[in-house]
Amino acid sequence: MPDSTPPDAFDPAPPDAPASPPLPSIRHGGDDAAAAAWPDAPRPLLDLSTGLNPRPYPVGTVAPDLWARLPQAGNQAELLAAARRYLGLARNARLATAPGSQMLIGQLPHLVPPGPMTILGPTYGEHAPAWARAGHRVETVTSLDAARATGATTLLITNPNNPCGRVFSPHALRALLNAADGPRLLVVDEAFADLDPTNSLAPHCDHPGIIVLRSFGKFFGLGGLRLGLMAAAPVWVEAMSQRLGPWSVSGPALAIAARAYADTAWITATRARLQQDARRLDTLLTRAGFRIVGGTALYRLVEHDDAAGWVDGLGRRGILVRRFDDQPQRLRVGLPGDEVQWLRFSTALKEAQPHGRSV
Amino acid sequence: MPDSTPPDAFDPAPPDAPASPPLPSIRHGGDDAAAAAWPDAPRPLLDLSTGLNPRPYPVGTVAPDLWARLPQAGNQAELLAAARRYLGLARNARLATAPGSQMLIGQLPHLVPPGPMTILGPTYGEHAPAWARAGHRVETVTSLDAARATGATTLLITNPNNPCGRVFSPHALRALLNAADGPRLLVVDEAFADLDPTNSLAPHCDHPGIIVLRSFGKFFGLGGLRLGLMAAAPVWVEAMSQRLGPWSVSGPALAIAARAYADTAWITATRARLQQDARRLDTLLTRAGFRIVGGTALYRLVEHDDAAGWVDGLGRRGILVRRFDDQPQRLRVGLPGDEVQWLRFSTALKEAQPHGRSV
């Protein structure tokens, strides 16, 4: 990011409400610009605008050598072995590592010859511009049938989808690839697939028409560590690795993630806890008048006729949620991390009811 | 890096020496494959094959939030402000951040329209293949005059050069750019420019024909942290930032580097210490029979008629130095880090004299 990055764009304030602050887009989690929109809000902010697990995998002590030396082949190999087991990776598939799945999202379109491609949406907003920048003609559709009808040879889906949580089974996706009029290349963003590994295509991605993108930071709650994986047939992985060059992932990230992917006790317990917490969040949100319309165990997608009012009401109380420019009645709400945060959020939900938001 | 990465290529053993192990290329520091070539060497290995400062900037305690949250705009801004002051950056120039200067080396050629380009060499081996992959016709020349004679519009130099240490002054490089037959674009890899900031083009790189690449890990001794900077006019920085996407640098890297770039006491003391250590290393190497032919304070370039013998003799004692396939009589030797390492190296230099190498 350059130091010329402008502050995030703000939506214009409606002309009949000059006293209201403009609502920040909160396009991604933890946006400092969003925080600035409510300067009087109590600190620290409670950032529920992300899909990150708020109770991170314990980083522990980082050996000084991991910072000092170039990332070592041995550390890389340990990470890849642990990730391979964790993902149940197809035996003949390979893994490329990147400093975050965002980097993979940006680079992957350059590996595919430019042409018509389809995105199943609405979904994570970084995919479409990345493919367009690489010269592809991007069409967004809302169903697999519509995707087939476009005749595009490349289809991208997020599975489970962000934000709605829609899930396709490996069976359905393999059938799509096998269909005479199906796509030849299926890119699956599995950023939230850690929650339920049974729907992952990683065990199938020795198929040269399947590319799987994985994010380390979300389920393991370590978004600042920067690690993403691409699982695919060797030809794809070699091309991506060539593009990224050596040592793109830090030494500490390799070591921490290798330990995390191998920690089956933590993984099992965390999956169960996140499911519980998601149900608890649903209860709070439903009581406050929201309709639950989807999500995963790391975030819930809700609707409210006055969603913009809620964004402001919660923001004044130092709580950030995710809104969508193209779906103004919807919000995405992440999980509080500890009992203090749960209490703060439930209290804010009571205080910020639309009829009382002016207080 | 994919898990399909082959082990580093080994040079074939000479046919008249079947008992000798093949010599690893040690193309980059800390290569595990190199270590495997001398399985009986005493551990830990002493890796003098890199140009990394062996006494790293103190990492200190990393706040948990830096691992957990996505890298924050505030952390990015702090790093950029500190780096701008440290570099004496031209007021209208900007900085792009990347997870290591290697990533910048790989991506930069894609920002320049393919055409003839010249590299002043021999130099760091990653530049030429990166430009070739992006479709440029790469010619390597050995002098600025020869570079001008090619008529290529793009010239890349490493300043100071790696491995020979050749330095051009900003005055000479500005004159080159101003010459009617000079290059239109000058790319300067300043990976080792921290040692003597007076020769950096960073204060000049508001000029749209200057792009400066900087490495954080070498001088600060934190190669595993992964941070590189590109200093250039806004149009270049925006293009690079677009290519890398957001959050390519980890939260801990942003925070540690911001502190390091602002730590003028450490920087000043380290520059002085490295100069002293380089003189001490020259004394040892000269006594052992090497000719000092160049280098910087972070590494020395030496010649010996039996350089390959030295690589093996030191390797058997667990000490790695850098050799060059195209300059078989030359070695690059980095600095030992503490007195134990200095003693080990000086002892090995005595024991591994060519006449006694069979022990």
PDB file of C-alpha atoms in Angstrom, chain A residues 63-308:
ATOM      1  CA  ALA A  63      12.345 -18.141  17.827  1.00  0.00           C
ATOM      2  CA  PRO A  64      14.711 -15.245  16.979  1.00  0.00           C
ATOM      3  CA  ASP A  65      16.111 -17.178  14.013  1.00  0.00           C
ATOM      4  CA  LEU A  66      12.716 -17.096  12.327  1.00  0.00           C
ATOM      5  CA  TRP A  67      12.941 -13.317  12.190  1.00  0.00           C
ATOM      6  CA  ALA A  68      16.632 -13.134  11.396  1.00  0.00           C
ATOM      7  CA  ARG A  69      17.262 -15.676   8.665  1.00  0.00           C
ATOM      8  CA  LEU A  70      15.635 -15.897   5.272  1.00  0.00           C
ATOM      9  CA  PRO A  71      12.646 -18.271   5.496  1.00  0.00           C
ATOM     10  CA  GLN A  72      14.181 -21.729   5.436  1.00  0.00           C
ATOM     11  CA  ALA A  73      13.246 -24.610   3.165  1.00  0.00           C
ATOM     12  CA  GLY A  74      12.790 -26.754   6.261  1.00  0.00           C
ATOM     13  CA  ASN A  75      10.178 -24.386   7.690  1.00  0.00           C
ATOM     14  CA  GLN A  76       8.429 -24.261   4.338  1.00  0.00           C
ATOM     15  CA  ALA A  77       8.409 -28.051   4.153  1.00  0.00           C
ATOM     16  CA  GLU A  78       6.960 -28.382   7.664  1.00  0.00           C
ATOM     17  CA  LEU A  79       4.176 -25.963   6.849  1.00  0.00           C
ATOM     18  CA  LEU A  80       3.351 -27.740   3.610  1.00  0.00           C
ATOM     19  CA  ALA A  81       3.289 -31.150   5.264  1.00  0.00           C
ATOM     20  CA  ALA A  82       0.995 -29.941   8.044  1.00  0.00           C
ATOM     21  CA  ALA A  83      -1.286 -28.107   5.624  1.00  0.00           C
ATOM     22  CA  ARG A  84      -1.447 -31.112   3.322  1.00  0.00           C
ATOM     23  CA  ARG A  85      -2.675 -33.320   6.176  1.00  0.00           C
ATOM     24  CA  TYR A  86      -5.034 -30.675   7.512  1.00  0.00           C
ATOM     25  CA  LEU A  87      -6.624 -30.137   4.101  1.00  0.00           C
ATOM     26  CA  GLY A  88      -6.713 -33.826   3.158  1.00  0.00           C
ATOM     27  CA  LEU A  89      -5.043 -32.643  -0.025  1.00  0.00           C
ATOM     28  CA  ALA A  90      -5.294 -34.840  -3.107  1.00  0.00           C
ATOM     29  CA  ARG A  91      -2.088 -36.857  -3.342  1.00  0.00           C
ATOM     30  CA  ASN A  92      -1.045 -35.450  -6.723  1.00  0.00           C
ATOM     31  CA  ALA A  93      -2.007 -31.880  -5.928  1.00  0.00           C
ATOM     32  CA  ARG A  94       0.421 -29.266  -4.637  1.00  0.00           C
ATOM     33  CA  LEU A  95       0.347 -26.153  -2.499  1.00  0.00           C
ATOM     34  CA  ALA A  96       1.662 -22.674  -3.231  1.00  0.00           C
ATOM     35  CA  THR A  97       2.145 -20.286  -0.331  1.00  0.00           C
ATOM     36  CA  ALA A  98       1.522 -16.553  -0.433  1.00  0.00           C
ATOM     37  CA  PRO A  99       1.509 -13.667   2.049  1.00  0.00           C
ATOM     38  CA  GLY A 100      -2.283 -13.811   2.394  1.00  0.00           C
ATOM     39  CA  SER A 101      -5.034 -15.152   0.146  1.00  0.00           C
ATOM     40  CA  GLN A 102      -5.538 -11.588  -1.082  1.00  0.00           C
ATOM     41  CA  MET A 103      -2.241 -11.885  -2.973  1.00  0.00           C
ATOM     42  CA  LEU A 104      -3.445 -15.116  -4.588  1.00  0.00           C
ATOM     43  CA  ILE A 105      -6.729 -13.471  -5.555  1.00  0.00           C
ATOM     44  CA  GLY A 106      -4.794 -10.698  -7.279  1.00  0.00           C
ATOM     45  CA  GLN A 107      -2.285 -12.919  -9.073  1.00  0.00           C
ATOM     46  CA  LEU A 108      -4.375 -15.925 -10.126  1.00  0.00           C
ATOM     47  CA  PRO A 109      -6.221 -14.129 -12.957  1.00  0.00           C
ATOM     48  CA  HIS A 110      -2.847 -13.537 -14.643  1.00  0.00           C
ATOM     49  CA  LEU A 111      -2.281 -17.303 -14.907  1.00  0.00           C
ATOM     50  CA  VAL A 112      -5.424 -17.846 -16.967  1.00  0.00           C
ATOM     51  CA  PRO A 113      -5.620 -16.753 -20.637  1.00  0.00           C
ATOM     52  CA  PRO A 114      -7.907 -13.697 -20.797  1.00  0.00           C
ATOM     53  CA  GLY A 115     -11.458 -14.522 -21.813  1.00  0.00           C
ATOM     54  CA  PRO A 116     -15.008 -14.635 -20.559  1.00  0.00           C
ATOM     55  CA  MET A 117     -15.307 -15.738 -16.942  1.00  0.00           C
ATOM     56  CA  THR A 118     -18.172 -15.960 -14.517  1.00  0.00           C
ATOM     57  CA  ILE A 119     -18.381 -15.199 -10.806  1.00  0.00           C
ATOM     58  CA  LEU A 120     -21.152 -16.594  -8.659  1.00  0.00           C
ATOM     59  CA  GLY A 121     -22.244 -13.607  -6.612  1.00  0.00           C
ATOM     60  CA  PRO A 122     -22.769 -11.487  -4.771  1.00  0.00           C
ATOM     61  CA  THR A 123     -19.555 -12.521  -3.073  1.00  0.00           C
ATOM     62  CA  TYR A 124     -16.253 -11.190  -1.726  1.00  0.00           C
ATOM     63  CA  GLY A 125     -15.677  -7.974  -3.626  1.00  0.00           C
ATOM     64  CA  GLU A 126     -11.996  -8.382  -4.527  1.00  0.00           C
ATOM     65  CA  HIS A 127     -12.453 -11.160  -7.084  1.00  0.00           C
ATOM     66  CA  ALA A 128     -14.226  -9.310  -9.907  1.00  0.00           C
ATOM     67  CA  PRO A 129     -11.812  -6.344 -10.141  1.00  0.00           C
ATOM     68  CA  ALA A 130      -8.808  -8.686 -10.023  1.00  0.00           C
ATOM     69  CA  TRP A 131     -10.061 -10.691 -13.019  1.00  0.00           C
ATOM     70  CA  ALA A 132     -11.046  -7.533 -14.876  1.00  0.00           C
ATOM     71  CA  ARG A 133      -7.583  -6.018 -14.338  1.00  0.00           C
ATOM     72  CA  ALA A 134      -6.031  -9.109 -15.932  1.00  0.00           C
ATOM     73  CA  GLY A 135      -8.121  -8.620 -19.061  1.00  0.00           C
ATOM     74  CA  HIS A 136     -10.977 -11.079 -18.456  1.00  0.00           C
ATOM     75  CA  ARG A 137     -14.571 -10.243 -19.312  1.00  0.00           C
ATOM     76  CA  VAL A 138     -16.267 -10.747 -15.959  1.00  0.00           C
ATOM     77  CA  GLU A 139     -19.933 -11.576 -15.632  1.00  0.00           C
ATOM     78  CA  THR A 140     -21.535 -12.054 -12.225  1.00  0.00           C
ATOM     79  CA  VAL A 141     -24.424 -14.507 -12.018  1.00  0.00           C
ATOM     80  CA  THR A 142     -26.457 -15.745  -9.078  1.00  0.00           C
ATOM     81  CA  SER A 143     -26.844 -19.481  -9.755  1.00  0.00           C
ATOM     82  CA  LEU A 144     -24.876 -22.408 -11.119  1.00  0.00           C
ATOM     83  CA  ASP A 145     -27.457 -22.810 -13.893  1.00  0.00           C
ATOM     84  CA  ALA A 146     -26.955 -19.204 -14.918  1.00  0.00           C
ATOM     85  CA  ALA A 147     -23.182 -19.767 -14.846  1.00  0.00           C
ATOM     86  CA  ARG A 148     -23.508 -22.704 -17.243  1.00  0.00           C
ATOM     87  CA  ALA A 149     -25.721 -20.646 -19.524  1.00  0.00           C
ATOM     88  CA  THR A 150     -22.979 -18.052 -20.004  1.00  0.00           C
ATOM     89  CA  GLY A 151     -20.723 -20.627 -21.633  1.00  0.00           C
ATOM     90  CA  ALA A 152     -17.697 -19.073 -19.916  1.00  0.00           C
ATOM     91  CA  THR A 153     -14.851 -21.526 -19.481  1.00  0.00           C
ATOM     92  CA  THR A 154     -13.855 -20.180 -16.038  1.00  0.00           C
ATOM     93  CA  LEU A 155     -16.174 -20.059 -13.024  1.00  0.00           C
ATOM     94  CA  LEU A 156     -15.278 -18.658  -9.614  1.00  0.00           C
ATOM     95  CA  ILE A 157     -17.286 -19.455  -6.512  1.00  0.00           C
ATOM     96  CA  THR A 158     -16.728 -18.746  -2.845  1.00  0.00           C
ATOM     97  CA  ASN A 159     -17.624 -21.842  -0.846  1.00  0.00           C
ATOM     98  CA  PRO A 160     -19.074 -21.310   1.675  1.00  0.00           C
ATOM     99  CA  ASN A 161     -20.042 -17.983   0.218  1.00  0.00           C
ATOM    100  CA  ASN A 162     -19.243 -14.681   1.830  1.00  0.00           C
ATOM    101  CA  PRO A 163     -21.458 -13.108   3.047  1.00  0.00           C
ATOM    102  CA  CYS A 164     -24.529 -15.325   2.523  1.00  0.00           C
ATOM    103  CA  GLY A 165     -23.021 -18.659   3.572  1.00  0.00           C
ATOM    104  CA  ARG A 166     -24.360 -20.653   0.625  1.00  0.00           C
ATOM    105  CA  VAL A 167     -22.537 -23.985   0.336  1.00  0.00           C
ATOM    106  CA  PHE A 168     -22.079 -26.373  -2.573  1.00  0.00           C
ATOM    107  CA  SER A 169     -21.047 -29.970  -1.986  1.00  0.00           C
ATOM    108  CA  PRO A 170     -17.983 -31.432  -3.679  1.00  0.00           C
ATOM    109  CA  HIS A 171     -20.393 -33.809  -5.410  1.00  0.00           C
ATOM    110  CA  ALA A 172     -22.302 -30.941  -7.004  1.00  0.00           C
ATOM    111  CA  LEU A 173     -19.130 -29.139  -8.066  1.00  0.00           C
ATOM    112  CA  ARG A 174     -17.546 -32.241  -9.576  1.00  0.00           C
ATOM    113  CA  ALA A 175     -20.792 -32.846 -11.492  1.00  0.00           C
ATOM    114  CA  LEU A 176     -20.628 -29.283 -12.778  1.00  0.00           C
ATOM    115  CA  LEU A 177     -17.085 -29.808 -14.049  1.00  0.00           C
ATOM    116  CA  ASN A 178     -18.078 -33.092 -15.667  1.00  0.00           C
ATOM    117  CA  ALA A 179     -21.033 -31.584 -17.510  1.00  0.00           C
ATOM    118  CA  ALA A 180     -20.530 -31.084 -21.230  1.00  0.00           C
ATOM    119  CA  ASP A 181     -21.560 -27.438 -20.929  1.00  0.00           C
ATOM    120  CA  GLY A 182     -19.838 -26.853 -17.580  1.00  0.00           C
ATOM    121  CA  PRO A 183     -16.772 -24.682 -16.976  1.00  0.00           C
ATOM    122  CA  ARG A 184     -13.344 -26.036 -17.805  1.00  0.00           C
ATOM    123  CA  LEU A 185     -11.779 -24.246 -14.825  1.00  0.00           C
ATOM    124  CA  LEU A 186     -13.414 -23.945 -11.431  1.00  0.00           C
ATOM    125  CA  VAL A 187     -11.792 -21.568  -8.930  1.00  0.00           C
ATOM    126  CA  VAL A 188     -13.068 -22.069  -5.385  1.00  0.00           C
ATOM    127  CA  ASP A 189     -12.330 -19.488  -2.714  1.00  0.00           C
ATOM    128  CA  GLU A 190     -12.512 -21.554   0.478  1.00  0.00           C
ATOM    129  CA  ALA A 191     -11.645 -18.723   2.861  1.00  0.00           C
ATOM    130  CA  PHE A 192     -14.273 -19.976   5.336  1.00  0.00           C
ATOM    131  CA  ALA A 193     -14.115 -23.715   4.592  1.00  0.00           C
ATOM    132  CA  ASP A 194     -12.163 -24.475   7.789  1.00  0.00           C
ATOM    133  CA  LEU A 195     -15.415 -24.457   9.718  1.00  0.00           C
ATOM    134  CA  ASP A 196     -16.686 -27.613   7.973  1.00  0.00           C
ATOM    135  CA  PRO A 197     -13.995 -29.451   6.023  1.00  0.00           C
ATOM    136  CA  THR A 198     -16.451 -31.894   4.442  1.00  0.00           C
ATOM    137  CA  ASN A 199     -17.309 -29.383   1.731  1.00  0.00           C
ATOM    138  CA  SER A 200     -13.746 -28.604   0.689  1.00  0.00           C
ATOM    139  CA  LEU A 201     -12.519 -29.412  -2.808  1.00  0.00           C
ATOM    140  CA  ALA A 202      -8.925 -29.720  -1.557  1.00  0.00           C
ATOM    141  CA  PRO A 203      -9.169 -33.545  -1.636  1.00  0.00           C
ATOM    142  CA  HIS A 204     -10.212 -33.252  -5.310  1.00  0.00           C
ATOM    143  CA  CYS A 205      -7.859 -30.620  -6.609  1.00  0.00           C
ATOM    144  CA  ASP A 206      -5.463 -32.927  -8.412  1.00  0.00           C
ATOM    145  CA  HIS A 207      -8.027 -32.318 -11.187  1.00  0.00           C
ATOM    146  CA  PRO A 208      -6.380 -29.739 -13.477  1.00  0.00           C
ATOM    147  CA  GLY A 209      -9.676 -27.859 -13.710  1.00  0.00           C
ATOM    148  CA  ILE A 210      -9.896 -27.140  -9.970  1.00  0.00           C
ATOM    149  CA  ILE A 211      -8.025 -24.397  -8.104  1.00  0.00           C
ATOM    150  CA  VAL A 212      -8.682 -23.938  -4.390  1.00  0.00           C
ATOM    151  CA  LEU A 213      -7.736 -20.798  -2.456  1.00  0.00           C
ATOM    152  CA  ARG A 214      -7.387 -21.011   1.314  1.00  0.00           C
ATOM    153  CA  SER A 215      -6.926 -18.331   3.955  1.00  0.00           C
ATOM    154  CA  PHE A 216      -5.023 -19.057   7.156  1.00  0.00           C
ATOM    155  CA  GLY A 217      -5.969 -15.924   9.062  1.00  0.00           C
ATOM    156  CA  LYS A 218      -9.719 -16.235   9.356  1.00  0.00           C
ATOM    157  CA  PHE A 219     -10.380 -19.502  11.196  1.00  0.00           C
ATOM    158  CA  PHE A 220      -7.117 -19.275  13.132  1.00  0.00           C
ATOM    159  CA  GLY A 221      -7.779 -15.619  13.967  1.00  0.00           C
ATOM    160  CA  LEU A 222      -4.395 -14.380  12.746  1.00  0.00           C
ATOM    161  CA  GLY A 223      -5.184 -11.933   9.968  1.00  0.00           C
ATOM    162  CA  GLY A 224      -2.014  -9.938  10.571  1.00  0.00           C
ATOM    163  CA  LEU A 225       0.248 -12.938  10.019  1.00  0.00           C
ATOM    164  CA  ARG A 226      -0.426 -13.043   6.251  1.00  0.00           C
ATOM    165  CA  LEU A 227      -0.637 -16.538   4.881  1.00  0.00           C
ATOM    166  CA  GLY A 228      -2.734 -17.911   2.059  1.00  0.00           C
ATOM    167  CA  LEU A 229      -2.518 -21.206   0.203  1.00  0.00           C
ATOM    168  CA  MET A 230      -3.383 -22.237  -3.311  1.00  0.00           C
ATOM    169  CA  ALA A 231      -4.116 -25.950  -3.757  1.00  0.00           C
ATOM    170  CA  ALA A 232      -4.088 -27.233  -7.328  1.00  0.00           C
ATOM    171  CA  ALA A 233      -2.421 -29.476  -9.856  1.00  0.00           C
ATOM    172  CA  PRO A 234       1.369 -28.971 -10.144  1.00  0.00           C
ATOM    173  CA  VAL A 235       1.183 -26.925 -13.341  1.00  0.00           C
ATOM    174  CA  TRP A 236      -0.893 -24.254 -11.611  1.00  0.00           C
ATOM    175  CA  VAL A 237       1.186 -24.254  -8.452  1.00  0.00           C
ATOM    176  CA  GLU A 238       4.442 -23.952 -10.362  1.00  0.00           C
ATOM    177  CA  ALA A 239       3.100 -20.991 -12.320  1.00  0.00           C
ATOM    178  CA  MET A 240       1.910 -19.240  -9.166  1.00  0.00           C
ATOM    179  CA  SER A 241       5.141 -19.923  -7.300  1.00  0.00           C
ATOM    180  CA  GLN A 242       7.120 -18.548 -10.217  1.00  0.00           C
ATOM    181  CA  ARG A 243       4.980 -15.421 -10.100  1.00  0.00           C
ATOM    182  CA  LEU A 244       5.408 -14.857  -6.385  1.00  0.00           C
ATOM    183  CA  GLY A 245       9.093 -15.760  -6.233  1.00  0.00           C
ATOM    184  CA  PRO A 246      10.822 -17.265  -3.211  1.00  0.00           C
ATOM    185  CA  TRP A 247      10.412 -16.190   0.440  1.00  0.00           C
ATOM    186  CA  SER A 248       7.094 -14.409   0.041  1.00  0.00           C
ATOM    187  CA  VAL A 249       5.905 -15.714   3.431  1.00  0.00           C
ATOM    188  CA  SER A 250       7.727 -14.679   6.608  1.00  0.00           C
ATOM    189  CA  GLY A 251       9.627 -17.185   8.719  1.00  0.00           C
ATOM    190  CA  PRO A 252       7.395 -16.681  11.790  1.00  0.00           C
ATOM    191  CA  ALA A 253       4.270 -17.187   9.669  1.00  0.00           C
ATOM    192  CA  LEU A 254       5.590 -20.501   8.321  1.00  0.00           C
ATOM    193  CA  ALA A 255       6.383 -21.791  11.809  1.00  0.00           C
ATOM    194  CA  ILE A 256       3.220 -20.602  13.542  1.00  0.00           C
ATOM    195  CA  ALA A 257       0.959 -21.948  10.793  1.00  0.00           C
ATOM    196  CA  ALA A 258       2.759 -25.296  10.710  1.00  0.00           C
ATOM    197  CA  ARG A 259       2.027 -25.689  14.414  1.00  0.00           C
ATOM    198  CA  ALA A 260      -1.568 -24.497  14.046  1.00  0.00           C
ATOM    199  CA  TYR A 261      -2.484 -26.790  11.144  1.00  0.00           C
ATOM    200  CA  ALA A 262      -1.166 -29.762  13.141  1.00  0.00           C
ATOM    201  CA  ASP A 263      -3.030 -28.865  16.338  1.00  0.00           C
ATOM    202  CA  THR A 264      -6.070 -31.076  15.874  1.00  0.00           C
ATOM    203  CA  ALA A 265      -7.250 -30.602  19.472  1.00  0.00           C
ATOM    204  CA  TRP A 266      -7.422 -26.830  19.071  1.00  0.00           C
ATOM    205  CA  ILE A 267      -9.046 -27.148  15.659  1.00  0.00           C
ATOM    206  CA  THR A 268     -11.764 -29.515  16.862  1.00  0.00           C
ATOM    207  CA  ALA A 269     -12.529 -27.469  19.955  1.00  0.00           C
ATOM    208  CA  THR A 270     -12.584 -24.229  17.964  1.00  0.00           C
ATOM    209  CA  ARG A 271     -15.021 -25.571  15.375  1.00  0.00           C
ATOM    210  CA  ALA A 272     -17.415 -26.556  18.163  1.00  0.00           C
ATOM    211  CA  ARG A 273     -17.030 -23.270  20.014  1.00  0.00           C
ATOM    212  CA  LEU A 274     -17.597 -21.161  16.908  1.00  0.00           C
ATOM    213  CA  GLN A 275     -20.822 -23.052  16.169  1.00  0.00           C
ATOM    214  CA  GLN A 276     -22.020 -22.367  19.719  1.00  0.00           C
ATOM    215  CA  ASP A 277     -21.053 -18.723  19.494  1.00  0.00           C
ATOM    216  CA  ALA A 278     -22.836 -18.328  16.164  1.00  0.00           C
ATOM    217  CA  ARG A 279     -26.047 -19.653  17.706  1.00  0.00           C
ATOM    218  CA  ARG A 280     -25.623 -17.288  20.635  1.00  0.00           C
ATOM    219  CA  LEU A 281     -25.146 -14.389  18.223  1.00  0.00           C
ATOM    220  CA  ASP A 282     -28.269 -15.391  16.297  1.00  0.00           C
ATOM    221  CA  THR A 283     -30.276 -15.249  19.510  1.00  0.00           C
ATOM    222  CA  LEU A 284     -29.054 -11.741  20.317  1.00  0.00           C
ATOM    223  CA  LEU A 285     -29.612 -10.451  16.804  1.00  0.00           C
ATOM    224  CA  THR A 286     -33.065 -11.990  16.486  1.00  0.00           C
ATOM    225  CA  ARG A 287     -34.160 -10.456  19.796  1.00  0.00           C
ATOM    226  CA  ALA A 288     -32.959  -7.072  18.545  1.00  0.00           C
ATOM    227  CA  GLY A 289     -35.235  -7.367  15.507  1.00  0.00           C
ATOM    228  CA  PHE A 290     -32.856  -8.594  12.816  1.00  0.00           C
ATOM    229  CA  ARG A 291     -33.760 -11.346  10.369  1.00  0.00           C
ATOM    230  CA  ILE A 292     -30.977 -13.932  10.023  1.00  0.00           C
ATOM    231  CA  VAL A 293     -30.567 -14.565   6.304  1.00  0.00           C
ATOM    232  CA  GLY A 294     -27.317 -16.520   6.204  1.00  0.00           C
ATOM    233  CA  GLY A 295     -23.687 -16.646   7.159  1.00  0.00           C
ATOM    234  CA  THR A 296     -21.137 -19.061   8.535  1.00  0.00           C
ATOM    235  CA  ALA A 297     -20.084 -19.729  12.106  1.00  0.00           C
ATOM    236  CA  LEU A 298     -17.612 -16.813  11.811  1.00  0.00           C
ATOM    237  CA  TYR A 299     -20.196 -14.205  10.772  1.00  0.00           C
ATOM    238  CA  ARG A 300     -23.933 -13.819  10.414  1.00  0.00           C
ATOM    239  CA  LEU A 301     -25.707 -12.053   7.563  1.00  0.00           C
ATOM    240  CA  VAL A 302     -28.772 -10.170   8.800  1.00  0.00           C
ATOM    241  CA  GLU A 303     -31.426  -7.888   7.396  1.00  0.00           C
ATOM    242  CA  HIS A 304     -33.169  -4.879   8.880  1.00  0.00           C
ATOM    243  CA  ASP A 305     -35.218  -2.142   7.238  1.00  0.00           C
ATOM    244  CA  ASP A 306     -33.096   0.404   9.062  1.00  0.00           C
ATOM    245  CA  ALA A 307     -29.707  -1.239   8.673  1.00  0.00           C
ATOM    246  CA  ALA A 308     -28.017   2.133   8.105  1.00  0.00           C
TER     247      ALA A 308
END
